[in-house]
PDB file of C-alpha atoms in Angstrom:
ATOM      1  CA  UNK V  28      -5.493  71.146  17.499  1.00 60.00           C
ATOM      2  CA  UNK V  29      -5.773  74.680  18.732  1.00 74.00           C
ATOM      3  CA  UNK V  30      -8.192  76.886  16.753  1.00 78.00           C
ATOM      4  CA  UNK V  31      -5.402  79.353  15.923  1.00 82.00           C
ATOM      5  CA  UNK V  32      -3.211  76.576  14.489  1.00 80.00           C
ATOM      6  CA  UNK V  33      -6.128  75.254  12.452  1.00 79.00           C
ATOM      7  CA  UNK V  34      -6.748  78.722  11.049  1.00 79.00           C
ATOM      8  CA  UNK V  35      -3.086  79.155  10.111  1.00 77.00           C
ATOM      9  CA  UNK V  36      -2.972  75.729   8.457  1.00 75.00           C
ATOM     10  CA  UNK V  37      -6.117  76.346   6.391  1.00 73.00           C
ATOM     11  CA  UNK V  38      -4.846  79.755   5.295  1.00 75.00           C
ATOM     12  CA  UNK V  39      -1.996  78.061   3.377  1.00 72.00           C
ATOM     13  CA  UNK V  40      -3.903  77.061   0.250  1.00 67.00           C
ATOM     14  CA  UNK V  41      -1.822  77.727  -2.880  1.00 65.00           C
ATOM     15  CA  UNK V  42      -4.303  76.371  -5.429  1.00 63.00           C
ATOM     16  CA  UNK V  43      -7.104  78.930  -5.317  1.00 59.00           C
ATOM     17  CA  UNK V  44      -8.666  79.961  -8.621  1.00 64.00           C
ATOM     18  CA  UNK V  45     -11.254  82.469  -7.477  1.00 66.00           C
ATOM     19  CA  UNK V  46     -10.824  86.249  -7.105  1.00 69.00           C
ATOM     20  CA  UNK V  47      -9.192  87.504  -3.920  1.00 68.00           C
ATOM     21  CA  UNK V  48     -12.426  88.889  -2.479  1.00 64.00           C
ATOM     22  CA  UNK V  49     -14.080  85.438  -2.728  1.00 64.00           C
ATOM     23  CA  UNK V  50     -11.185  83.316  -1.444  1.00 68.00           C
ATOM     24  CA  UNK V  51     -11.680  81.029   1.486  1.00 72.00           C
ATOM     25  CA  UNK V  52      -9.077  78.487   2.549  1.00 74.00           C
ATOM     26  CA  UNK V  53     -10.096  74.912   3.160  1.00 81.00           C
ATOM     27  CA  UNK V  54      -8.609  72.074   5.172  1.00 87.00           C
ATOM     28  CA  UNK V  55      -8.312  69.934   2.044  1.00 87.00           C
ATOM     29  CA  UNK V  56      -6.475  72.673   0.128  1.00 84.00           C
ATOM     30  CA  UNK V  57      -4.212  73.319   3.078  1.00 87.00           C
ATOM     31  CA  UNK V  58      -3.417  69.632   3.419  1.00 91.00           C
ATOM     32  CA  UNK V  59      -2.671  69.404  -0.290  1.00 92.00           C
ATOM     33  CA  UNK V  60      -0.379  72.440  -0.026  1.00 90.00           C
ATOM     34  CA  UNK V  61       1.562  70.908   2.855  1.00 94.00           C
ATOM     35  CA  UNK V  62       1.894  67.554   1.088  1.00 96.00           C
ATOM     36  CA  UNK V  63       3.147  69.236  -2.088  1.00 96.00           C
ATOM     37  CA  UNK V  64       5.615  71.438  -0.189  1.00 96.00           C
ATOM     38  CA  UNK V  65       6.950  68.412   1.694  1.00 97.00           C
ATOM     39  CA  UNK V  66       7.264  66.420  -1.539  1.00 98.00           C
ATOM     40  CA  UNK V  67       9.066  69.250  -3.354  1.00 98.00           C
ATOM     41  CA  UNK V  68      11.473  69.795  -0.452  1.00 98.00           C
ATOM     42  CA  UNK V  69      12.196  66.068  -0.211  1.00 98.00           C
ATOM     43  CA  UNK V  70      12.812  65.754  -3.948  1.00 98.00           C
ATOM     44  CA  UNK V  71      15.045  68.827  -3.941  1.00 98.00           C
ATOM     45  CA  UNK V  72      17.166  67.478  -1.095  1.00 98.00           C
ATOM     46  CA  UNK V  73      17.425  63.984  -2.578  1.00 97.00           C
ATOM     47  CA  UNK V  74      18.331  65.243  -6.039  1.00 96.00           C
ATOM     48  CA  UNK V  75      20.910  67.676  -4.621  1.00 97.00           C
ATOM     49  CA  UNK V  76      22.469  64.895  -2.565  1.00 95.00           C
ATOM     50  CA  UNK V  77      22.557  62.579  -5.597  1.00 92.00           C
ATOM     51  CA  UNK V  78      24.174  65.319  -7.685  1.00 93.00           C
ATOM     52  CA  UNK V  79      26.987  65.878  -5.193  1.00 93.00           C
ATOM     53  CA  UNK V  80      27.545  62.189  -4.399  1.00 92.00           C
ATOM     54  CA  UNK V  81      30.495  60.642  -6.182  1.00 87.00           C
ATOM     55  CA  UNK V  82      30.241  57.062  -7.292  1.00 84.00           C
ATOM     56  CA  UNK V  83      32.519  54.887  -9.358  1.00 84.00           C
ATOM     57  CA  UNK V  84      30.707  52.835 -11.956  1.00 82.00           C
ATOM     58  CA  UNK V  85      32.531  50.322 -14.108  1.00 86.00           C
ATOM     59  CA  UNK V  86      30.529  48.467 -16.725  1.00 85.00           C
ATOM     60  CA  UNK V  87      32.058  46.309 -19.399  1.00 80.00           C
ATOM     61  CA  UNK V  88      29.880  44.871 -22.132  1.00 80.00           C
ATOM     62  CA  UNK V  89      31.217  42.715 -24.913  1.00 77.00           C
ATOM     63  CA  UNK V  90      29.794  43.062 -28.396  1.00 73.00           C
ATOM     64  CA  UNK V  91      28.528  39.722 -29.629  1.00 78.00           C
ATOM     65  CA  UNK V  92      28.254  40.840 -33.221  1.00 77.00           C
ATOM     66  CA  UNK V  93      29.533  38.563 -35.994  1.00 81.00           C
ATOM     67  CA  UNK V  94      30.839  41.554 -37.955  1.00 80.00           C
ATOM     68  CA  UNK V  95      34.682  41.399 -38.032  1.00 81.00           C
ATOM     69  CA  UNK V  96      34.978  45.202 -38.235  1.00 82.00           C
ATOM     70  CA  UNK V  97      34.791  47.541 -35.268  1.00 79.00           C
ATOM     71  CA  UNK V  98      33.744  51.171 -35.626  1.00 82.00           C
ATOM     72  CA  UNK V  99      35.876  53.605 -33.641  1.00 85.00           C
ATOM     73  CA  UNK V 100      35.041  57.289 -33.298  1.00 89.00           C
ATOM     74  CA  UNK V 101      37.708  59.744 -32.171  1.00 89.00           C
ATOM     75  CA  UNK V 102      36.964  63.223 -30.897  1.00 86.00           C
ATOM     76  CA  UNK V 103      40.248  65.142 -31.200  1.00 83.00           C
ATOM     77  CA  UNK V 104      40.586  68.750 -30.096  1.00 82.00           C
ATOM     78  CA  UNK V 105      43.721  70.634 -31.140  1.00 78.00           C
ATOM     79  CA  UNK V 106      43.812  73.922 -29.291  1.00 79.00           C
ATOM     80  CA  UNK V 107      47.000  75.468 -30.717  1.00 79.00           C
ATOM     81  CA  UNK V 108      46.516  74.426 -34.350  1.00 75.00           C
ATOM     82  CA  UNK V 109      46.157  77.263 -36.878  1.00 77.00           C
ATOM     83  CA  UNK V 110      42.960  77.257 -38.871  1.00 76.00           C
ATOM     84  CA  UNK V 111      43.746  78.218 -42.480  1.00 74.00           C
ATOM     85  CA  UNK V 112      40.190  77.879 -43.706  1.00 66.00           C
TER      86      UNK V 112
END
């Protein structure tokens, strides 16, 4: 690699914990920064694609319970009903 490119790559070290006047980039820190940036970008793109992808899922599971009663819950919304309470 060219010396200029090496210097630019080692200057990208996002995990420094020392004061600014004592900072010195390292190849290991730069490599870690690039790996983390690549991982975050990949995860962002994959999650965005998964969010916008439409898929039809049909699952049917039968209840094998011996209980003869079935519990049904209804969520009913009545928008134009007066509330007298």
